């Protein structure tokens, strides 16, 4: 994972480069491989890089294409960047790197904000048009990659984490009561655009925001799940089994796109074991796999290495085990909490943080099985949800679980990733794969405009 920051001024002043530097430096743990700053007119950008695709300095960010008059910062991965690159080359574009960031830049030059319709991946980005001063922010369909914003009448700031945004200063840190209500009601989830802080908002998933030099902006909602229960597969279990297998193959294949070694967090459960099996089916050998266990407490086993060992032997993986002493847990608690952009209530957050610390010493990218229970209704409350009476069964209704997400939505989110405090890119490959990129004329197109001054308190009244 990488980290991006930026500031856009609307009052004719220049960006506060010291603030942008502070925000960027606060993201060092996300991108230890490179640091970059850029400023032009009323806009400044910062970036911390974790080298995954195109390990050369040609892939460094902020990335500027002087011929196109565009500069971009990017966090994430465009899984289909190679076929998109070939398509763009066919349209006359010439590339100076092998980075998916440059594919983003060229795609925006070719298709404008609708370029996101062609992306399969997880991403957050900011693109600056030098000539117009327009800034475009974008986020992937499911909101896997985060993007926090703070805006008042005179400027906009954005960053990959909430603490990084606070490092810039001038942010209202009072509690948003509506967000707190969501947090306590929906198992620690605050729905975008809110955060627990009144002065910070999240760019919603599947949204492109076009910010004009005067501070007005337009939001383009380019994708939304249908929440329907109907399928052309009918009720034939054989067809469903094959469809699930094909979807899993596609999801795993896409997430292996990297110029570095990719590992798997292997617990020995169904989801992570399936991923290892699919990788073996696709010809991958000696895949690095990682398992973690804890010491026995009060007669209860703290590790299940027998299951992960079985899968590791069956598929000949390069397996690593980490046994965590019990006395390390209290020490790790503070660091795990410090790494959170927003409060998390999941009991495994500390364990993920500790596992990520160890795994990041071996590889930069891992696949994990987080999210399978949401997709396949594995939790105990799903049967009760399915049994609930519905007034109009012919009308599909979105159903929220206690995790605050819809069972029909693929669940890869910032909540399920390992700790943000380790430079490790995580992909939840147990989800349904993203739809193939669609041409812009078939996309969902919902534009909303905001022209008045945002209600976020001004810098003079913040802490």
GROMACS .gro file of C-alpha atoms in nm:
model
  463
    1UNK     CA    1   0.000   0.000   0.000
    2UNK     CA    2   0.107   0.356  -0.062
    3UNK     CA    3  -0.010   0.684   0.086
    4UNK     CA    4  -0.119   1.007  -0.082
    5UNK     CA    5  -0.185   1.360   0.040
    6UNK     CA    6  -0.279   1.694  -0.110
    7UNK     CA    7  -0.398   2.049  -0.062
    8UNK     CA    8  -0.601   2.269  -0.297
    9UNK     CA    9  -0.644   2.642  -0.226
   10UNK     CA   10  -0.954   2.832  -0.341
   11UNK     CA   11  -0.871   3.182  -0.215
   12UNK     CA   12  -0.578   3.266  -0.442
   13UNK     CA   13  -0.314   3.164  -0.188
   14UNK     CA   14  -0.045   2.901  -0.229
   15UNK     CA   15  -0.065   2.561  -0.057
   16UNK     CA   16   0.093   2.523   0.284
   17UNK     CA   17   0.384   2.299   0.186
   18UNK     CA   18   0.488   2.248   0.548
   19UNK     CA   19   0.143   2.103   0.620
   20UNK     CA   20   0.158   1.880   0.310
   21UNK     CA   21   0.502   1.757   0.419
   22UNK     CA   22   0.371   1.675   0.767
   23UNK     CA   23   0.079   1.482   0.623
   24UNK     CA   24   0.308   1.296   0.383
   25UNK     CA   25   0.561   1.209   0.653
   26UNK     CA   26   0.278   1.073   0.868
   27UNK     CA   27   0.227   0.809   0.595
   28UNK     CA   28   0.585   0.680   0.597
   29UNK     CA   29   0.473   0.343   0.737
   30UNK     CA   30   0.249   0.296   0.432
   31UNK     CA   31   0.526   0.371   0.186
   32UNK     CA   32   0.883   0.324   0.311
   33UNK     CA   33   1.030   0.289  -0.041
   34UNK     CA   34   0.994   0.647  -0.164
   35UNK     CA   35   0.878   1.000  -0.083
   36UNK     CA   36   0.772   1.273  -0.323
   37UNK     CA   37   0.624   1.624  -0.314
   38UNK     CA   38   0.489   1.840  -0.597
   39UNK     CA   39   0.334   2.186  -0.620
   40UNK     CA   40   0.186   2.387  -0.903
   41UNK     CA   41  -0.020   2.702  -0.856
   42UNK     CA   42  -0.295   2.640  -0.601
   43UNK     CA   43  -0.235   2.264  -0.570
   44UNK     CA   44   0.022   2.055  -0.386
   45UNK     CA   45   0.054   1.676  -0.370
   46UNK     CA   46   0.253   1.434  -0.157
   47UNK     CA   47   0.315   1.061  -0.182
   48UNK     CA   48   0.478   0.774   0.006
   49UNK     CA   49   0.555   0.470  -0.208
   50UNK     CA   50   0.555   0.097  -0.146
   51UNK     CA   51   0.712  -0.048  -0.460
   52UNK     CA   52   0.489  -0.323  -0.602
   53UNK     CA   53   0.464  -0.258  -0.978
   54UNK     CA   54   0.758  -0.115  -1.178
   55UNK     CA   55   1.021  -0.110  -0.906
   56UNK     CA   56   1.228   0.152  -1.088
   57UNK     CA   57   1.224   0.526  -1.019
   58UNK     CA   58   1.018   0.570  -1.337
   59UNK     CA   59   0.721   0.467  -1.125
   60UNK     CA   60   0.789   0.727  -0.857
   61UNK     CA   61   0.513   0.966  -0.750
   62UNK     CA   62   0.376   1.226  -0.774
   63UNK     CA   63   0.386   1.132  -1.142
   64UNK     CA   64   0.379   1.410  -1.400
   65UNK     CA   65   0.312   1.375  -1.771
   66UNK     CA   66   0.424   1.714  -1.901
   67UNK     CA   67   0.293   1.645  -2.252
   68UNK     CA   68  -0.056   1.579  -2.121
   69UNK     CA   69  -0.034   1.844  -1.852
   70UNK     CA   70  -0.137   1.603  -1.576
   71UNK     CA   71   0.007   1.507  -1.236
   72UNK     CA   72  -0.124   1.220  -1.026
   73UNK     CA   73  -0.082   1.043  -0.695
   74UNK     CA   74  -0.219   0.691  -0.663
   75UNK     CA   75  -0.268   0.426  -0.396
   76UNK     CA   76  -0.368   0.071  -0.484
   77UNK     CA   77  -0.348  -0.154  -0.785
   78UNK     CA   78  -0.520  -0.161  -1.124
   79UNK     CA   79  -0.531  -0.535  -1.184
   80UNK     CA   80  -0.596  -0.501  -1.556
   81UNK     CA   81  -0.333  -0.233  -1.617
   82UNK     CA   82  -0.146  -0.440  -1.877
   83UNK     CA   83  -0.439  -0.492  -2.120
   84UNK     CA   84  -0.546  -0.132  -2.059
   85UNK     CA   85  -0.195  -0.015  -2.143
   86UNK     CA   86  -0.205  -0.209  -2.470
   87UNK     CA   87  -0.540  -0.052  -2.554
   88UNK     CA   88  -0.413   0.297  -2.478
   89UNK     CA   89  -0.102   0.238  -2.687
   90UNK     CA   90  -0.332   0.143  -2.972
   91UNK     CA   91  -0.501   0.480  -2.927
   92UNK     CA   92  -0.168   0.660  -2.970
   93UNK     CA   93  -0.040   0.699  -2.613
   94UNK     CA   94   0.328   0.643  -2.539
   95UNK     CA   95   0.451   0.526  -2.201
   96UNK     CA   96   0.772   0.605  -2.013
   97UNK     CA   97   0.720   0.351  -1.730
   98UNK     CA   98   0.565   0.012  -1.659
   99UNK     CA   99   0.361   0.151  -1.369
  100UNK     CA  100  -0.015   0.121  -1.331
  101UNK     CA  101  -0.004   0.483  -1.212
  102UNK     CA  102   0.087   0.591  -1.563
  103UNK     CA  103  -0.201   0.382  -1.699
  104UNK     CA  104  -0.426   0.587  -1.471
  105UNK     CA  105  -0.283   0.913  -1.609
  106UNK     CA  106  -0.318   0.808  -1.973
  107UNK     CA  107  -0.665   0.664  -1.914
  108UNK     CA  108  -0.780   0.993  -1.762
  109UNK     CA  109  -0.636   1.183  -2.057
  110UNK     CA  110  -0.827   0.952  -2.293
  111UNK     CA  111  -1.161   0.912  -2.116
  112UNK     CA  112  -1.176   1.180  -1.847
  113UNK     CA  113  -1.352   1.095  -1.516
  114UNK     CA  114  -1.517   0.798  -1.690
  115UNK     CA  115  -1.178   0.621  -1.696
  116UNK     CA  116  -1.279   0.444  -1.373
  117UNK     CA  117  -1.531   0.239  -1.570
  118UNK     CA  118  -1.238   0.062  -1.733
  119UNK     CA  119  -1.051  -0.020  -1.409
  120UNK     CA  120  -1.064  -0.351  -1.227
  121UNK     CA  121  -0.885  -0.299  -0.899
  122UNK     CA  122  -0.862  -0.127  -0.565
  123UNK     CA  123  -0.756   0.235  -0.573
  124UNK     CA  124  -0.769   0.591  -0.450
  125UNK     CA  125  -0.618   0.871  -0.655
  126UNK     CA  126  -0.588   1.243  -0.717
  127UNK     CA  127  -0.524   1.390  -1.063
  128UNK     CA  128  -0.439   1.755  -1.129
  129UNK     CA  129  -0.504   1.923  -1.465
  130UNK     CA  130  -0.231   2.188  -1.496
  131UNK     CA  131  -0.418   2.402  -1.746
  132UNK     CA  132  -0.757   2.423  -1.575
  133UNK     CA  133  -0.650   2.381  -1.214
  134UNK     CA  134  -0.916   2.113  -1.179
  135UNK     CA  135  -0.849   1.833  -0.930
  136UNK     CA  136  -1.013   1.491  -0.965
  137UNK     CA  137  -1.037   1.250  -0.672
  138UNK     CA  138  -1.145   0.890  -0.718
  139UNK     CA  139  -1.207   0.576  -0.516
  140UNK     CA  140  -1.267   0.212  -0.611
  141UNK     CA  141  -1.607   0.048  -0.626
  142UNK     CA  142  -1.603  -0.102  -0.278
  143UNK     CA  143  -1.401   0.163  -0.099
  144UNK     CA  144  -1.115  -0.077  -0.028
  145UNK     CA  145  -0.862   0.205  -0.050
  146UNK     CA  146  -0.934   0.497   0.183
  147UNK     CA  147  -0.942   0.869   0.107
  148UNK     CA  148  -1.015   1.122   0.383
  149UNK     CA  149  -1.097   1.486   0.310
  150UNK     CA  150  -1.131   1.814   0.498
  151UNK     CA  151  -1.268   2.121   0.322
  152UNK     CA  152  -1.368   2.474   0.413
  153UNK     CA  153  -1.425   2.790   0.210
  154UNK     CA  154  -1.056   2.850   0.146
  155UNK     CA  155  -0.903   2.508   0.091
  156UNK     CA  156  -0.936   2.131   0.055
  157UNK     CA  157  -0.699   1.876   0.205
  158UNK     CA  158  -0.700   1.500   0.155
  159UNK     CA  159  -0.497   1.203   0.277
  160UNK     CA  160  -0.496   0.824   0.282
  161UNK     CA  161  -0.542   0.811   0.660
  162UNK     CA  162  -0.727   1.020   0.911
  163UNK     CA  163  -0.420   1.070   1.136
  164UNK     CA  164  -0.224   1.199   0.836
  165UNK     CA  165  -0.498   1.453   0.767
  166UNK     CA  166  -0.483   1.566   1.130
  167UNK     CA  167  -0.106   1.611   1.100
  168UNK     CA  168  -0.171   1.900   0.861
  169UNK     CA  169  -0.352   2.089   1.137
  170UNK     CA  170  -0.667   2.300   1.127
  171UNK     CA  171  -0.918   2.015   1.155
  172UNK     CA  172  -1.226   2.009   1.378
  173UNK     CA  173  -1.173   1.705   1.599
  174UNK     CA  174  -1.503   1.718   1.783
  175UNK     CA  175  -1.720   1.406   1.769
  176UNK     CA  176  -1.983   1.382   1.496
  177UNK     CA  177  -2.291   1.261   1.693
  178UNK     CA  178  -2.457   1.104   1.387
  179UNK     CA  179  -2.138   0.911   1.310
  180UNK     CA  180  -2.110   0.801   1.672
  181UNK     CA  181  -2.467   0.669   1.653
  182UNK     CA  182  -2.376   0.469   1.341
  183UNK     CA  183  -2.061   0.339   1.507
  184UNK     CA  184  -2.247   0.212   1.814
  185UNK     CA  185  -2.539   0.074   1.612
  186UNK     CA  186  -2.355  -0.098   1.327
  187UNK     CA  187  -2.075  -0.287   1.498
  188UNK     CA  188  -1.805  -0.020   1.466
  189UNK     CA  189  -1.894   0.096   1.114
  190UNK     CA  190  -1.936   0.461   1.011
  191UNK     CA  191  -2.082   0.493   0.664
  192UNK     CA  192  -1.918   0.729   0.414
  193UNK     CA  193  -1.907   1.021   0.385
  194UNK     CA  194  -1.903   1.056   0.764
  195UNK     CA  195  -1.623   0.976   1.008
  196UNK     CA  196  -1.628   0.994   1.386
  197UNK     CA  197  -1.473   1.341   1.360
  198UNK     CA  198  -1.693   1.634   1.259
  199UNK     CA  199  -1.420   1.794   1.050
  200UNK     CA  200  -1.324   1.489   0.844
  201UNK     CA  201  -1.519   1.317   0.568
  202UNK     CA  202  -1.452   1.015   0.346
  203UNK     CA  203  -1.488   1.019  -0.029
  204UNK     CA  204  -1.763   0.758  -0.076
  205UNK     CA  205  -1.683   0.431  -0.257
  206UNK     CA  206  -1.741   0.419  -0.634
  207UNK     CA  207  -1.718   0.797  -0.650
  208UNK     CA  208  -1.523   1.040  -0.865
  209UNK     CA  209  -1.517   1.396  -0.733
  210UNK     CA  210  -1.428   1.678  -0.974
  211UNK     CA  211  -1.310   1.982  -0.774
  212UNK     CA  212  -1.305   2.316  -0.954
  213UNK     CA  213  -1.060   2.600  -0.871
  214UNK     CA  214  -1.339   2.797  -0.699
  215UNK     CA  215  -1.406   2.513  -0.453
  216UNK     CA  216  -1.727   2.383  -0.610
  217UNK     CA  217  -1.734   2.014  -0.689
  218UNK     CA  218  -1.934   1.745  -0.865
  219UNK     CA  219  -1.960   1.385  -0.747
  220UNK     CA  220  -1.999   1.105  -0.999
  221UNK     CA  221  -2.133   0.778  -0.855
  222UNK     CA  222  -2.015   0.534  -1.121
  223UNK     CA  223  -2.117   0.195  -0.976
  224UNK     CA  224  -2.365   0.044  -0.733
  225UNK     CA  225  -2.453  -0.317  -0.651
  226UNK     CA  226  -2.800  -0.418  -0.759
  227UNK     CA  227  -2.901  -0.591  -0.431
  228UNK     CA  228  -3.113  -0.835  -0.630
  229UNK     CA  229  -3.170  -1.200  -0.548
  230UNK     CA  230  -3.236  -1.313  -0.903
  231UNK     CA  231  -2.982  -1.499  -1.116
  232UNK     CA  232  -2.980  -1.669  -1.453
  233UNK     CA  233  -2.821  -1.968  -1.280
  234UNK     CA  234  -3.151  -2.055  -1.118
  235UNK     CA  235  -3.136  -2.310  -0.836
  236UNK     CA  236  -2.905  -2.565  -0.999
  237UNK     CA  237  -2.628  -2.635  -0.741
  238UNK     CA  238  -2.390  -2.760  -1.011
  239UNK     CA  239  -2.413  -2.433  -1.201
  240UNK     CA  240  -2.364  -2.234  -0.882
  241UNK     CA  241  -2.062  -2.442  -0.781
  242UNK     CA  242  -1.895  -2.384  -1.117
  243UNK     CA  243  -1.980  -2.013  -1.110
  244UNK     CA  244  -1.828  -1.974  -0.764
  245UNK     CA  245  -1.518  -2.163  -0.871
  246UNK     CA  246  -1.477  -1.948  -1.182
  247UNK     CA  247  -1.527  -1.630  -0.979
  248UNK     CA  248  -1.268  -1.740  -0.724
  249UNK     CA  249  -1.020  -1.825  -0.998
  250UNK     CA  250  -1.066  -1.480  -1.150
  251UNK     CA  251  -1.034  -1.304  -0.815
  252UNK     CA  252  -0.712  -1.484  -0.725
  253UNK     CA  253  -0.559  -1.440  -1.071
  254UNK     CA  254  -0.622  -1.065  -1.069
  255UNK     CA  255  -0.466  -1.018  -0.729
  256UNK     CA  256  -0.140  -1.187  -0.826
  257UNK     CA  257  -0.049  -0.885  -1.042
  258UNK     CA  258   0.279  -0.763  -0.891
  259UNK     CA  259   0.649  -0.733  -0.967
  260UNK     CA  260   0.733  -0.872  -0.621
  261UNK     CA  261   0.660  -1.199  -0.446
  262UNK     CA  262   0.299  -1.250  -0.333
  263UNK     CA  263   0.216  -1.456  -0.025
  264UNK     CA  264  -0.096  -1.591   0.144
  265UNK     CA  265  -0.212  -1.562   0.505
  266UNK     CA  266  -0.293  -1.930   0.562
  267UNK     CA  267  -0.498  -2.009   0.870
  268UNK     CA  268  -0.600  -2.351   0.744
  269UNK     CA  269  -0.964  -2.248   0.723
  270UNK     CA  270  -1.179  -2.297   0.416
  271UNK     CA  271  -1.123  -1.953   0.264
  272UNK     CA  272  -0.743  -1.927   0.283
  273UNK     CA  273  -0.703  -2.297   0.197
  274UNK     CA  274  -0.916  -2.248  -0.115
  275UNK     CA  275  -0.692  -1.964  -0.229
  276UNK     CA  276  -0.380  -2.176  -0.192
  277UNK     CA  277  -0.551  -2.456  -0.385
  278UNK     CA  278  -0.653  -2.218  -0.665
  279UNK     CA  279  -0.298  -2.082  -0.688
  280UNK     CA  280  -0.167  -2.437  -0.721
  281UNK     CA  281  -0.433  -2.505  -0.985
  282UNK     CA  282  -0.306  -2.201  -1.178
  283UNK     CA  283   0.053  -2.328  -1.169
  284UNK     CA  284   0.202  -2.128  -0.882
  285UNK     CA  285   0.470  -2.316  -0.685
  286UNK     CA  286   0.644  -2.251  -0.354
  287UNK     CA  287   0.398  -1.976  -0.265
  288UNK     CA  288   0.500  -1.808   0.063
  289UNK     CA  289   0.232  -1.883   0.324
  290UNK     CA  290   0.208  -1.752   0.678
  291UNK     CA  291   0.030  -1.877   0.990
  292UNK     CA  292   0.014  -1.733   1.338
  293UNK     CA  293  -0.062  -1.891   1.672
  294UNK     CA  294  -0.082  -1.795   2.038
  295UNK     CA  295   0.007  -1.975   2.357
  296UNK     CA  296  -0.257  -2.181   2.534
  297UNK     CA  297  -0.464  -1.980   2.781
  298UNK     CA  298  -0.697  -2.125   3.047
  299UNK     CA  299  -0.693  -2.462   2.879
  300UNK     CA  300  -0.793  -2.322   2.541
  301UNK     CA  301  -0.572  -2.381   2.237
  302UNK     CA  302  -0.431  -2.063   2.088
  303UNK     CA  303  -0.304  -2.211   1.762
  304UNK     CA  304  -0.437  -2.429   1.483
  305UNK     CA  305  -0.114  -2.504   1.303
  306UNK     CA  306  -0.227  -2.861   1.229
  307UNK     CA  307  -0.472  -2.731   0.968
  308UNK     CA  308  -0.238  -2.483   0.799
  309UNK     CA  309   0.042  -2.743   0.804
  310UNK     CA  310  -0.186  -2.989   0.624
  311UNK     CA  311  -0.257  -2.740   0.343
  312UNK     CA  312   0.106  -2.628   0.323
  313UNK     CA  313   0.221  -2.989   0.278
  314UNK     CA  314  -0.055  -3.073   0.030
  315UNK     CA  315   0.034  -2.783  -0.200
  316UNK     CA  316   0.409  -2.759  -0.124
  317UNK     CA  317   0.408  -2.396  -0.010
  318UNK     CA  318   0.699  -2.210   0.143
  319UNK     CA  319   0.537  -2.207   0.486
  320UNK     CA  320   0.618  -1.982   0.782
  321UNK     CA  321   0.481  -2.010   1.135
  322UNK     CA  322   0.479  -1.736   1.395
  323UNK     CA  323   0.407  -1.818   1.759
  324UNK     CA  324   0.315  -1.505   1.953
  325UNK     CA  325   0.394  -1.510   2.327
  326UNK     CA  326   0.103  -1.402   2.545
  327UNK     CA  327   0.302  -1.123   2.706
  328UNK     CA  328   0.337  -0.949   2.369
  329UNK     CA  329  -0.035  -0.886   2.331
  330UNK     CA  330  -0.071  -0.603   2.586
  331UNK     CA  331   0.239  -0.435   2.444
  332UNK     CA  332   0.102  -0.456   2.088
  333UNK     CA  333  -0.237  -0.312   2.180
  334UNK     CA  334  -0.128   0.053   2.181
  335UNK     CA  335   0.056   0.022   1.849
  336UNK     CA  336  -0.244  -0.150   1.688
  337UNK     CA  337  -0.481   0.124   1.803
  338UNK     CA  338  -0.241   0.394   1.684
  339UNK     CA  339  -0.242   0.237   1.339
  340UNK     CA  340  -0.620   0.267   1.298
  341UNK     CA  341  -0.762   0.546   1.087
  342UNK     CA  342  -1.095   0.497   1.263
  343UNK     CA  343  -1.185   0.298   1.576
  344UNK     CA  344  -1.221  -0.075   1.514
  345UNK     CA  345  -1.401  -0.319   1.742
  346UNK     CA  346  -1.292  -0.643   1.578
  347UNK     CA  347  -1.115  -0.858   1.835
  348UNK     CA  348  -0.863  -0.980   1.577
  349UNK     CA  349  -0.727  -0.632   1.498
  350UNK     CA  350  -0.431  -0.672   1.734
  351UNK     CA  351  -0.354  -1.018   1.597
  352UNK     CA  352  -0.362  -0.886   1.240
  353UNK     CA  353  -0.132  -0.604   1.339
  354UNK     CA  354   0.121  -0.844   1.489
  355UNK     CA  355   0.097  -1.086   1.197
  356UNK     CA  356   0.144  -0.802   0.949
  357UNK     CA  357   0.455  -0.684   1.131
  358UNK     CA  358   0.610  -1.028   1.088
  359UNK     CA  359   0.489  -1.095   0.733
  360UNK     CA  360   0.606  -0.755   0.603
  361UNK     CA  361   0.961  -0.863   0.677
  362UNK     CA  362   0.922  -1.142   0.421
  363UNK     CA  363   0.688  -1.013   0.146
  364UNK     CA  364   0.513  -0.691   0.043
  365UNK     CA  365   0.187  -0.838  -0.087
  366UNK     CA  366  -0.039  -1.105   0.061
  367UNK     CA  367  -0.376  -1.256  -0.019
  368UNK     CA  368  -0.608  -1.319   0.273
  369UNK     CA  369  -0.939  -1.495   0.320
  370UNK     CA  370  -1.110  -1.216   0.511
  371UNK     CA  371  -1.464  -1.158   0.391
  372UNK     CA  372  -1.568  -1.512   0.299
  373UNK     CA  373  -1.822  -1.528   0.581
  374UNK     CA  374  -1.994  -1.216   0.448
  375UNK     CA  375  -2.012  -1.347   0.091
  376UNK     CA  376  -2.118  -1.700   0.188
  377UNK     CA  377  -2.333  -1.614   0.493
  378UNK     CA  378  -2.108  -1.790   0.740
  379UNK     CA  379  -2.206  -1.601   1.054
  380UNK     CA  380  -2.473  -1.724   1.294
  381UNK     CA  381  -2.703  -1.427   1.238
  382UNK     CA  382  -2.750  -1.487   0.865
  383UNK     CA  383  -3.015  -1.762   0.901
  384UNK     CA  384  -3.221  -1.527   1.117
  385UNK     CA  385  -3.190  -1.251   0.857
  386UNK     CA  386  -3.296  -1.491   0.582
  387UNK     CA  387  -3.594  -1.605   0.790
  388UNK     CA  388  -3.718  -1.251   0.862
  389UNK     CA  389  -4.060  -1.183   0.705
  390UNK     CA  390  -4.065  -0.939   0.415
  391UNK     CA  391  -4.370  -0.738   0.323
  392UNK     CA  392  -4.285  -0.742  -0.048
  393UNK     CA  393  -4.064  -1.031  -0.143
  394UNK     CA  394  -4.071  -0.919  -0.506
  395UNK     CA  395  -3.895  -0.596  -0.410
  396UNK     CA  396  -3.527  -0.654  -0.334
  397UNK     CA  397  -3.421  -0.472  -0.018
  398UNK     CA  398  -3.067  -0.406   0.100
  399UNK     CA  399  -3.010  -0.587   0.428
  400UNK     CA  400  -2.747  -0.464   0.670
  401UNK     CA  401  -2.571  -0.704   0.900
  402UNK     CA  402  -2.431  -0.615   1.239
  403UNK     CA  403  -2.105  -0.537   1.065
  404UNK     CA  404  -2.277  -0.252   0.884
  405UNK     CA  405  -2.236  -0.409   0.541
  406UNK     CA  406  -2.472  -0.576   0.300
  407UNK     CA  407  -2.443  -0.954   0.262
  408UNK     CA  408  -2.461  -0.915  -0.116
  409UNK     CA  409  -2.169  -0.672  -0.129
  410UNK     CA  410  -1.814  -0.804  -0.156
  411UNK     CA  411  -1.664  -0.718   0.182
  412UNK     CA  412  -1.302  -0.624   0.116
  413UNK     CA  413  -1.273  -0.306   0.315
  414UNK     CA  414  -1.023  -0.120   0.521
  415UNK     CA  415  -1.168  -0.299   0.824
  416UNK     CA  416  -1.052  -0.638   0.704
  417UNK     CA  417  -0.699  -0.544   0.607
  418UNK     CA  418  -0.409  -0.607   0.841
  419UNK     CA  419  -0.275  -0.314   1.032
  420UNK     CA  420  -0.223   0.010   0.849
  421UNK     CA  421   0.103   0.043   1.041
  422UNK     CA  422   0.292  -0.208   0.829
  423UNK     CA  423   0.391  -0.161   0.464
  424UNK     CA  424   0.195  -0.459   0.335
  425UNK     CA  425  -0.061  -0.470   0.055
  426UNK     CA  426  -0.351  -0.703   0.131
  427UNK     CA  427  -0.601  -0.839  -0.119
  428UNK     CA  428  -0.910  -1.029  -0.009
  429UNK     CA  429  -0.933  -1.282  -0.289
  430UNK     CA  430  -1.224  -1.474  -0.143
  431UNK     CA  431  -1.468  -1.214  -0.272
  432UNK     CA  432  -1.660  -1.206  -0.596
  433UNK     CA  433  -1.435  -1.056  -0.862
  434UNK     CA  434  -1.513  -0.707  -0.977
  435UNK     CA  435  -1.715  -0.684  -1.298
  436UNK     CA  436  -1.521  -0.660  -1.617
  437UNK     CA  437  -1.459  -0.296  -1.712
  438UNK     CA  438  -1.753  -0.161  -1.907
  439UNK     CA  439  -1.759   0.100  -2.180
  440UNK     CA  440  -1.877   0.436  -2.050
  441UNK     CA  441  -2.207   0.426  -2.234
  442UNK     CA  442  -2.329   0.139  -2.013
  443UNK     CA  443  -2.206   0.275  -1.684
  444UNK     CA  444  -2.415   0.394  -1.392
  445UNK     CA  445  -2.396   0.773  -1.412
  446UNK     CA  446  -2.514   0.976  -1.115
  447UNK     CA  447  -2.375   1.329  -1.085
  448UNK     CA  448  -2.438   1.561  -0.792
  449UNK     CA  449  -2.300   1.914  -0.762
  450UNK     CA  450  -2.200   2.123  -0.461
  451UNK     CA  451  -2.138   2.493  -0.514
  452UNK     CA  452  -2.194   2.649  -0.174
  453UNK     CA  453  -1.928   2.676   0.094
  454UNK     CA  454  -1.901   2.346   0.289
  455UNK     CA  455  -2.034   2.347   0.642
  456UNK     CA  456  -1.710   2.211   0.786
  457UNK     CA  457  -1.585   2.464   1.044
  458UNK     CA  458  -1.320   2.702   0.923
  459UNK     CA  459  -0.957   2.669   1.022
  460UNK     CA  460  -0.988   2.951   1.271
  461UNK     CA  461  -1.235   2.753   1.484
  462UNK     CA  462  -1.060   2.417   1.483
  463UNK     CA  463  -0.826   2.244   1.718
   0.00000   0.00000   0.00000
